[in-house]
XYZ file of N, CA and C in Angstrom:
441
model
N 0.839 -1.185 0.000
C 0.000 0.000 0.000
C 0.882 1.246 0.000
N 0.573 2.177 -0.882
C 1.336 3.413 -0.929
C 0.617 4.497 -0.142
N 1.376 5.403 0.372
C 0.828 6.542 1.100
C 0.962 7.751 0.184
N -0.088 7.998 -0.616
C -0.046 9.069 -1.608
C 0.108 10.432 -0.949
N 0.884 11.263 -1.583
C 1.099 12.607 -1.064
C -0.074 13.515 -1.378
N -0.699 13.310 -2.529
C -1.826 14.145 -2.936
C -3.045 13.290 -3.250
N -4.181 13.728 -2.746
C -5.471 13.172 -3.138
C -6.482 14.313 -3.085
N -7.740 14.007 -3.247
C -8.733 15.080 -3.322
C -8.831 15.895 -2.028
N -8.387 15.334 -0.904
C -8.522 16.053 0.368
C -7.497 17.175 0.553
N -6.384 17.135 -0.122
C -5.385 18.194 0.069
C -5.078 18.971 -1.216
N -6.008 18.912 -2.156
C -5.934 19.731 -3.360
C -7.171 20.623 -3.371
N -6.941 21.928 -3.429
C -8.030 22.898 -3.393
C -7.968 23.757 -4.647
N -9.122 23.984 -5.251
C -9.222 24.879 -6.404
C -10.195 25.986 -6.042
N -9.768 27.229 -6.248
C -10.611 28.389 -5.963
C -10.659 29.273 -7.204
N -11.613 30.179 -7.229
C -11.667 31.138 -8.337
C -10.667 32.262 -8.129
N -10.550 32.743 -6.869
C -9.698 33.900 -6.593
C -9.553 34.043 -5.077
N -8.645 34.893 -4.645
C -8.503 35.246 -3.229
C -8.172 36.730 -3.161
N -8.615 37.372 -2.092
C -8.370 38.805 -1.941
C -6.890 39.126 -1.754
N -6.187 38.260 -1.023
C -4.760 38.493 -0.751
C -4.001 37.175 -0.846
N -2.691 37.290 -0.994
C -1.883 36.067 -1.013
C -1.909 35.391 0.360
N -2.043 36.190 1.429
C -2.117 35.593 2.761
C -3.375 34.742 2.900
N -4.485 35.226 2.337
C -5.724 34.463 2.367
C -5.580 33.172 1.561
N -4.953 33.255 0.395
C -4.716 32.060 -0.421
C -3.822 31.072 0.316
N -2.783 31.583 0.963
C -1.877 30.717 1.718
C -2.615 30.023 2.859
N -3.472 30.764 3.547
C -4.246 30.171 4.639
C -5.150 29.061 4.098
N -5.834 29.326 2.976
C -6.708 28.315 2.380
C -5.904 27.097 1.919
N -4.739 27.346 1.356
C -3.881 26.247 0.899
C -3.419 25.382 2.066
N -3.287 25.989 3.236
C -2.794 25.283 4.425
C -3.886 24.519 5.166
N -5.138 24.838 4.906
C -6.240 24.248 5.673
C -6.219 22.718 5.716
N -5.978 22.026 4.601
C -5.941 20.555 4.697
C -4.858 20.041 5.651
N -3.717 20.720 5.674
C -2.633 20.294 6.569
C -2.944 20.656 8.019
N -3.641 21.766 8.220
C -4.075 22.134 9.572
C -5.124 21.140 10.068
N -6.067 20.793 9.203
C -7.143 19.873 9.591
C -6.602 18.488 9.959
N -5.579 18.054 9.267
C -4.991 16.741 9.562
C -3.936 16.810 10.662
N -3.719 18.006 11.197
C -2.716 18.258 12.249
C -1.295 17.971 11.786
N -1.098 18.009 10.473
C 0.252 17.879 9.930
C 1.083 19.104 10.321
N 0.438 20.273 10.298
C 1.084 21.525 10.708
C 0.181 22.222 11.722
N 0.750 23.240 12.352
C -0.038 24.105 13.245
C -0.104 25.497 12.606
N -0.908 26.357 13.198
C -1.011 27.727 12.688
C 0.335 28.441 12.744
N 1.203 28.037 13.661
C 2.547 28.633 13.739
C 3.265 28.516 12.401
N 3.137 27.372 11.750
C 3.820 27.168 10.465
C 3.277 28.126 9.405
N 1.979 28.314 9.373
C 1.374 29.250 8.418
C 1.897 30.667 8.690
N 1.908 31.047 9.958
C 2.401 32.379 10.323
C 3.866 32.562 9.933
N 4.660 31.520 10.089
C 6.086 31.598 9.726
C 6.256 31.755 8.210
N 5.413 31.078 7.410
C 5.494 31.244 5.954
C 5.182 32.693 5.573
N 4.164 33.264 6.190
C 3.795 34.659 5.914
C 4.939 35.590 6.319
N 5.497 35.371 7.492
C 6.617 36.197 7.955
C 7.804 36.103 7.010
N 8.078 34.914 6.478
C 9.203 34.744 5.548
C 9.037 35.624 4.313
N 7.833 35.642 3.759
C 7.599 36.457 2.558
C 7.677 37.942 2.919
N 7.100 38.317 4.051
C 7.128 39.724 4.453
C 8.553 40.201 4.725
N 9.404 39.324 5.227
C 10.788 39.694 5.528
C 11.719 39.609 4.324
N 11.480 38.610 3.457
C 12.444 38.316 2.384
C 11.921 38.524 0.972
N 10.656 38.908 0.839
C 10.103 39.110 -0.491
C 9.596 37.817 -1.097
N 9.241 37.881 -2.385
C 8.582 36.737 -3.030
C 9.549 35.670 -3.566
N 10.599 35.367 -2.818
C 11.584 34.395 -3.297
C 11.002 32.998 -3.477
N 9.843 32.722 -2.889
C 9.235 31.401 -3.021
C 8.499 31.226 -4.354
N 8.387 32.288 -5.140
C 7.800 32.183 -6.480
C 8.908 31.691 -7.400
N 8.825 30.426 -7.788
C 9.918 29.793 -8.513
C 9.819 29.934 -10.025
N 8.595 30.053 -10.533
C 8.406 30.233 -11.977
C 7.062 30.917 -12.180
N 6.694 31.122 -13.442
C 5.423 31.784 -13.736
C 4.280 31.087 -13.019
N 3.598 31.848 -12.180
C 2.387 31.406 -11.490
C 2.601 30.332 -10.424
N 3.838 29.966 -10.110
C 4.089 28.861 -9.178
C 4.905 29.313 -7.971
N 4.361 29.070 -6.769
C 5.075 29.377 -5.533
C 5.175 28.129 -4.670
N 6.376 27.829 -4.246
C 6.629 26.733 -3.306
C 6.744 27.363 -1.925
N 5.669 27.292 -1.163
C 5.582 27.974 0.125
C 6.072 27.038 1.236
N 6.908 27.584 2.097
C 7.464 26.783 3.189
C 8.022 27.698 4.266
N 8.329 27.114 5.408
C 9.053 27.788 6.472
C 10.152 26.831 6.915
N 10.849 27.183 7.951
C 11.937 26.322 8.426
C 11.377 24.966 8.852
N 12.079 23.894 8.548
C 11.615 22.567 8.971
C 11.430 22.515 10.483
N 10.364 21.851 10.883
C 10.129 21.603 12.295
C 9.346 22.663 13.031
N 9.374 23.905 12.586
C 8.652 24.969 13.281
C 7.160 24.862 12.973
N 6.410 24.253 13.867
C 4.984 24.088 13.660
C 4.649 22.918 12.756
N 5.579 22.008 12.543
C 5.359 20.838 11.687
C 5.341 19.579 12.555
N 4.242 18.831 12.493
C 4.129 17.582 13.240
C 4.555 16.377 12.422
N 4.343 16.455 11.109
C 4.775 15.387 10.212
C 4.915 15.968 8.808
N 5.595 15.240 7.935
C 5.824 15.723 6.585
C 4.518 15.730 5.790
N 4.302 16.781 5.017
C 3.108 16.832 4.202
C 3.162 17.941 3.172
N 2.289 17.848 2.213
C 2.160 18.875 1.189
C 0.682 19.080 0.891
N 0.353 20.269 0.469
C -0.990 20.553 -0.022
C -0.863 21.521 -1.190
N -1.904 21.574 -1.983
C -1.870 22.350 -3.216
C -3.137 23.171 -3.334
N -2.961 24.443 -3.650
C -4.098 25.305 -3.952
C -3.870 25.897 -5.337
N -4.892 25.805 -6.171
C -4.841 26.398 -7.501
C -5.936 27.447 -7.586
N -5.565 28.643 -7.974
C -6.531 29.724 -8.173
C -6.710 29.940 -9.674
N -7.946 30.053 -10.103
C -8.194 30.259 -11.535
C -7.749 31.650 -11.982
N -7.738 32.607 -11.030
C -7.249 33.951 -11.345
C -5.938 34.175 -10.608
N -4.991 34.876 -11.210
C -3.718 35.137 -10.538
C -3.898 35.982 -9.281
N -3.058 35.711 -8.295
C -3.057 36.430 -7.015
C -1.695 37.101 -6.868
N -1.710 38.376 -6.519
C -0.451 39.107 -6.371
C 0.260 38.686 -5.088
N 1.473 38.195 -5.231
C 2.310 37.845 -4.081
C 3.524 38.763 -4.127
N 3.390 39.914 -3.511
C 4.486 40.889 -3.439
C 5.068 41.204 -4.823
N 4.178 41.441 -5.794
C 4.620 41.821 -7.130
C 4.742 40.674 -8.121
N 4.551 39.455 -7.679
C 4.592 38.277 -8.570
C 3.191 37.684 -8.641
N 2.774 37.314 -9.840
C 1.460 36.712 -10.034
C 1.541 35.203 -9.812
N 0.682 34.697 -8.916
C 0.711 33.281 -8.544
C -0.682 32.679 -8.712
N -0.729 31.501 -9.310
C -1.968 30.737 -9.404
C -1.844 29.391 -8.681
N -0.614 28.942 -8.450
C -0.382 27.650 -7.813
C 0.422 27.865 -6.535
N -0.190 27.509 -5.410
C 0.482 27.570 -4.110
C 0.705 26.132 -3.650
N 1.938 25.691 -3.667
C 2.285 24.369 -3.151
C 2.871 24.563 -1.754
N 2.202 24.005 -0.755
C 2.669 24.110 0.620
C 3.501 22.875 0.935
N 4.700 23.099 1.421
C 5.571 21.993 1.803
C 5.898 22.114 3.280
N 5.601 21.060 4.030
C 5.926 21.015 5.454
C 6.922 19.889 5.679
N 8.055 20.229 6.232
C 9.108 19.242 6.463
C 9.478 19.218 7.938
N 9.781 18.040 8.432
C 10.167 17.914 9.838
C 11.663 18.105 10.044
N 12.427 17.921 8.956
C 13.871 18.109 9.045
C 14.390 18.574 7.689
N 15.692 18.627 7.519
C 16.261 19.161 6.279
C 16.357 18.159 5.145
N 16.045 16.872 5.379
C 16.283 15.902 4.312
C 15.142 14.923 4.015
N 14.278 14.616 4.964
C 13.311 13.538 4.760
C 12.281 13.834 3.668
N 12.103 15.081 3.296
C 11.107 15.454 2.303
C 11.679 15.534 0.883
N 12.971 15.368 0.722
C 13.607 15.648 -0.572
C 13.125 14.737 -1.694
N 12.908 13.444 -1.414
C 12.438 12.529 -2.453
C 11.046 12.936 -2.937
N 10.152 13.226 -1.998
C 8.802 13.643 -2.374
C 8.829 14.961 -3.133
N 9.656 15.883 -2.683
C 9.763 17.169 -3.363
C 10.279 16.987 -4.789
N 11.226 16.089 -4.961
C 11.745 15.808 -6.302
C 10.648 15.245 -7.203
N 9.814 14.348 -6.669
C 8.712 13.784 -7.453
C 7.740 14.888 -7.876
N 7.410 15.751 -6.943
C 6.447 16.813 -7.231
C 7.024 17.807 -8.237
N 8.258 18.207 -8.060
C 8.836 19.189 -8.986
C 8.968 18.611 -10.395
N 9.170 17.311 -10.496
C 9.239 16.714 -11.840
C 7.892 16.846 -12.548
N 6.807 16.778 -11.808
C 5.479 16.972 -12.403
C 5.330 18.413 -12.882
N 5.754 19.361 -12.047
C 5.615 20.764 -12.421
C 6.534 21.141 -13.585
N 7.594 20.381 -13.806
C 8.493 20.666 -14.929
C 7.967 20.079 -16.236
N 6.987 19.187 -16.158
C 6.351 18.608 -17.345
C 5.316 19.627 -17.839
N 5.550 20.206 -19.009
C 4.704 21.295 -19.508
C 3.223 20.914 -19.587
N 2.933 19.707 -20.076
C 1.539 19.280 -20.206
C 0.888 19.129 -18.829
N 1.618 18.539 -17.896
C 1.089 18.391 -16.537
C 0.890 19.757 -15.890
N 1.842 20.651 -16.109
C 1.741 22.000 -15.552
C 0.499 22.716 -16.077
N 0.231 22.570 -17.362
C -0.965 23.183 -17.963
C -2.237 22.573 -17.361
N -2.226 21.274 -17.112
C -3.380 20.625 -16.483
C -3.642 21.243 -15.117
N -2.604 21.470 -14.349
C -2.750 22.075 -13.014
C -3.237 23.515 -13.153
N -2.630 24.276 -14.058
C -3.021 25.673 -14.247
C -4.478 25.817 -14.684
N -4.991 24.849 -15.414
C -6.373 24.922 -15.888
C -7.383 24.867 -14.746
N -6.974 24.339 -13.590
C -7.808 24.415 -12.399
C -9.005 23.483 -12.352
N -8.939 22.375 -13.066
C -9.994 21.364 -12.962
C -9.555 20.348 -11.909
N -10.217 20.364 -10.752
C -9.763 19.536 -9.629
C -9.722 18.055 -9.971
N -10.737 17.560 -10.643
C -10.749 16.132 -10.990
C -9.550 15.755 -11.857
N -9.197 16.617 -12.794
C -8.039 16.337 -13.651
C -6.736 16.417 -12.861
N -6.660 17.354 -11.914
C -5.446 17.485 -11.097
C -5.283 16.257 -10.197
N -6.374 15.825 -9.565
C -6.324 14.636 -8.721
C -5.901 13.423 -9.548
N -6.476 13.287 -10.735
C -6.128 12.157 -11.611
C -4.658 12.223 -12.017
N -4.163 13.422 -12.274
C -2.758 13.594 -12.654
C -1.840 13.092 -11.542
N -2.083 13.523 -10.320
C -1.219 13.100 -9.212
C -1.387 11.616 -8.915
N -2.592 11.085 -9.099
C -2.799 9.651 -8.914
C -2.004 8.872 -9.963
N -2.039 9.350 -11.186
C -1.297 8.696 -12.274
C 0.204 8.738 -12.032
N 0.684 9.846 -11.493
C 2.136 10.020 -11.281
C 2.627 9.339 -10.009
N 1.678 8.875 -9.140
C 2.036 8.133 -7.929
C 3.037 8.874 -7.049
N 2.725 10.115 -6.724
C 3.573 10.865 -5.810
C 3.281 10.365 -4.400
N 4.285 9.815 -3.751
C 4.090 9.199 -2.437
C 5.009 9.828 -1.399
N 4.654 9.608 -0.152
C 5.492 10.084 0.950
C 6.754 9.273 1.047
Protein backbone atom coordinates (compact mmCIF):
# COMPACT_ATOMS: atom_id res chain seq x y z
CA UNK A 1 0.00 0.00 0.00
CA UNK A 2 1.34 3.41 -0.93
CA UNK A 3 0.83 6.54 1.10
CA UNK A 4 -0.05 9.07 -1.61
CA UNK A 5 1.10 12.61 -1.06
CA UNK A 6 -1.83 14.15 -2.94
CA UNK A 7 -5.47 13.17 -3.14
CA UNK A 8 -8.73 15.08 -3.32
CA UNK A 9 -8.52 16.05 0.37
CA UNK A 10 -5.38 18.19 0.07
CA UNK A 11 -5.93 19.73 -3.36
CA UNK A 12 -8.03 22.90 -3.39
CA UNK A 13 -9.22 24.88 -6.40
CA UNK A 14 -10.61 28.39 -5.96
CA UNK A 15 -11.67 31.14 -8.34
CA UNK A 16 -9.70 33.90 -6.59
CA UNK A 17 -8.50 35.25 -3.23
CA UNK A 18 -8.37 38.80 -1.94
CA UNK A 19 -4.76 38.49 -0.75
CA UNK A 20 -1.88 36.07 -1.01
CA UNK A 21 -2.12 35.59 2.76
CA UNK A 22 -5.72 34.46 2.37
CA UNK A 23 -4.72 32.06 -0.42
CA UNK A 24 -1.88 30.72 1.72
CA UNK A 25 -4.25 30.17 4.64
CA UNK A 26 -6.71 28.32 2.38
CA UNK A 27 -3.88 26.25 0.90
CA UNK A 28 -2.79 25.28 4.42
CA UNK A 29 -6.24 24.25 5.67
CA UNK A 30 -5.94 20.56 4.70
CA UNK A 31 -2.63 20.29 6.57
CA UNK A 32 -4.07 22.13 9.57
CA UNK A 33 -7.14 19.87 9.59
CA UNK A 34 -4.99 16.74 9.56
CA UNK A 35 -2.72 18.26 12.25
CA UNK A 36 0.25 17.88 9.93
CA UNK A 37 1.08 21.53 10.71
CA UNK A 38 -0.04 24.11 13.25
CA UNK A 39 -1.01 27.73 12.69
CA UNK A 40 2.55 28.63 13.74
CA UNK A 41 3.82 27.17 10.47
CA UNK A 42 1.37 29.25 8.42
CA UNK A 43 2.40 32.38 10.32
CA UNK A 44 6.09 31.60 9.73
CA UNK A 45 5.49 31.24 5.95
CA UNK A 46 3.79 34.66 5.91
CA UNK A 47 6.62 36.20 7.96
CA UNK A 48 9.20 34.74 5.55
CA UNK A 49 7.60 36.46 2.56
CA UNK A 50 7.13 39.72 4.45
CA UNK A 51 10.79 39.69 5.53
CA UNK A 52 12.44 38.32 2.38
CA UNK A 53 10.10 39.11 -0.49
CA UNK A 54 8.58 36.74 -3.03
CA UNK A 55 11.58 34.40 -3.30
CA UNK A 56 9.23 31.40 -3.02
CA UNK A 57 7.80 32.18 -6.48
CA UNK A 58 9.92 29.79 -8.51
CA UNK A 59 8.41 30.23 -11.98
CA UNK A 60 5.42 31.78 -13.74
CA UNK A 61 2.39 31.41 -11.49
CA UNK A 62 4.09 28.86 -9.18
CA UNK A 63 5.08 29.38 -5.53
CA UNK A 64 6.63 26.73 -3.31
CA UNK A 65 5.58 27.97 0.12
CA UNK A 66 7.46 26.78 3.19
CA UNK A 67 9.05 27.79 6.47
CA UNK A 68 11.94 26.32 8.43
CA UNK A 69 11.62 22.57 8.97
CA UNK A 70 10.13 21.60 12.30
CA UNK A 71 8.65 24.97 13.28
CA UNK A 72 4.98 24.09 13.66
CA UNK A 73 5.36 20.84 11.69
CA UNK A 74 4.13 17.58 13.24
CA UNK A 75 4.77 15.39 10.21
CA UNK A 76 5.82 15.72 6.58
CA UNK A 77 3.11 16.83 4.20
CA UNK A 78 2.16 18.88 1.19
CA UNK A 79 -0.99 20.55 -0.02
CA UNK A 80 -1.87 22.35 -3.22
CA UNK A 81 -4.10 25.30 -3.95
CA UNK A 82 -4.84 26.40 -7.50
CA UNK A 83 -6.53 29.72 -8.17
CA UNK A 84 -8.19 30.26 -11.53
CA UNK A 85 -7.25 33.95 -11.35
CA UNK A 86 -3.72 35.14 -10.54
CA UNK A 87 -3.06 36.43 -7.01
CA UNK A 88 -0.45 39.11 -6.37
CA UNK A 89 2.31 37.84 -4.08
CA UNK A 90 4.49 40.89 -3.44
CA UNK A 91 4.62 41.82 -7.13
CA UNK A 92 4.59 38.28 -8.57
CA UNK A 93 1.46 36.71 -10.03
CA UNK A 94 0.71 33.28 -8.54
CA UNK A 95 -1.97 30.74 -9.40
CA UNK A 96 -0.38 27.65 -7.81
CA UNK A 97 0.48 27.57 -4.11
CA UNK A 98 2.29 24.37 -3.15
CA UNK A 99 2.67 24.11 0.62
CA UNK A 100 5.57 21.99 1.80
CA UNK A 101 5.93 21.01 5.45
CA UNK A 102 9.11 19.24 6.46
CA UNK A 103 10.17 17.91 9.84
CA UNK A 104 13.87 18.11 9.05
CA UNK A 105 16.26 19.16 6.28
CA UNK A 106 16.28 15.90 4.31
CA UNK A 107 13.31 13.54 4.76
CA UNK A 108 11.11 15.45 2.30
CA UNK A 109 13.61 15.65 -0.57
CA UNK A 110 12.44 12.53 -2.45
CA UNK A 111 8.80 13.64 -2.37
CA UNK A 112 9.76 17.17 -3.36
CA UNK A 113 11.74 15.81 -6.30
CA UNK A 114 8.71 13.78 -7.45
CA UNK A 115 6.45 16.81 -7.23
CA UNK A 116 8.84 19.19 -8.99
CA UNK A 117 9.24 16.71 -11.84
CA UNK A 118 5.48 16.97 -12.40
CA UNK A 119 5.62 20.76 -12.42
CA UNK A 120 8.49 20.67 -14.93
CA UNK A 121 6.35 18.61 -17.34
CA UNK A 122 4.70 21.29 -19.51
CA UNK A 123 1.54 19.28 -20.21
CA UNK A 124 1.09 18.39 -16.54
CA UNK A 125 1.74 22.00 -15.55
CA UNK A 126 -0.96 23.18 -17.96
CA UNK A 127 -3.38 20.63 -16.48
CA UNK A 128 -2.75 22.07 -13.01
CA UNK A 129 -3.02 25.67 -14.25
CA UNK A 130 -6.37 24.92 -15.89
CA UNK A 131 -7.81 24.42 -12.40
CA UNK A 132 -9.99 21.36 -12.96
CA UNK A 133 -9.76 19.54 -9.63
CA UNK A 134 -10.75 16.13 -10.99
CA UNK A 135 -8.04 16.34 -13.65
CA UNK A 136 -5.45 17.48 -11.10
CA UNK A 137 -6.32 14.64 -8.72
CA UNK A 138 -6.13 12.16 -11.61
CA UNK A 139 -2.76 13.59 -12.65
CA UNK A 140 -1.22 13.10 -9.21
CA UNK A 141 -2.80 9.65 -8.91
CA UNK A 142 -1.30 8.70 -12.27
CA UNK A 143 2.14 10.02 -11.28
CA UNK A 144 2.04 8.13 -7.93
CA UNK A 145 3.57 10.86 -5.81
CA UNK A 146 4.09 9.20 -2.44
CA UNK A 147 5.49 10.08 0.95
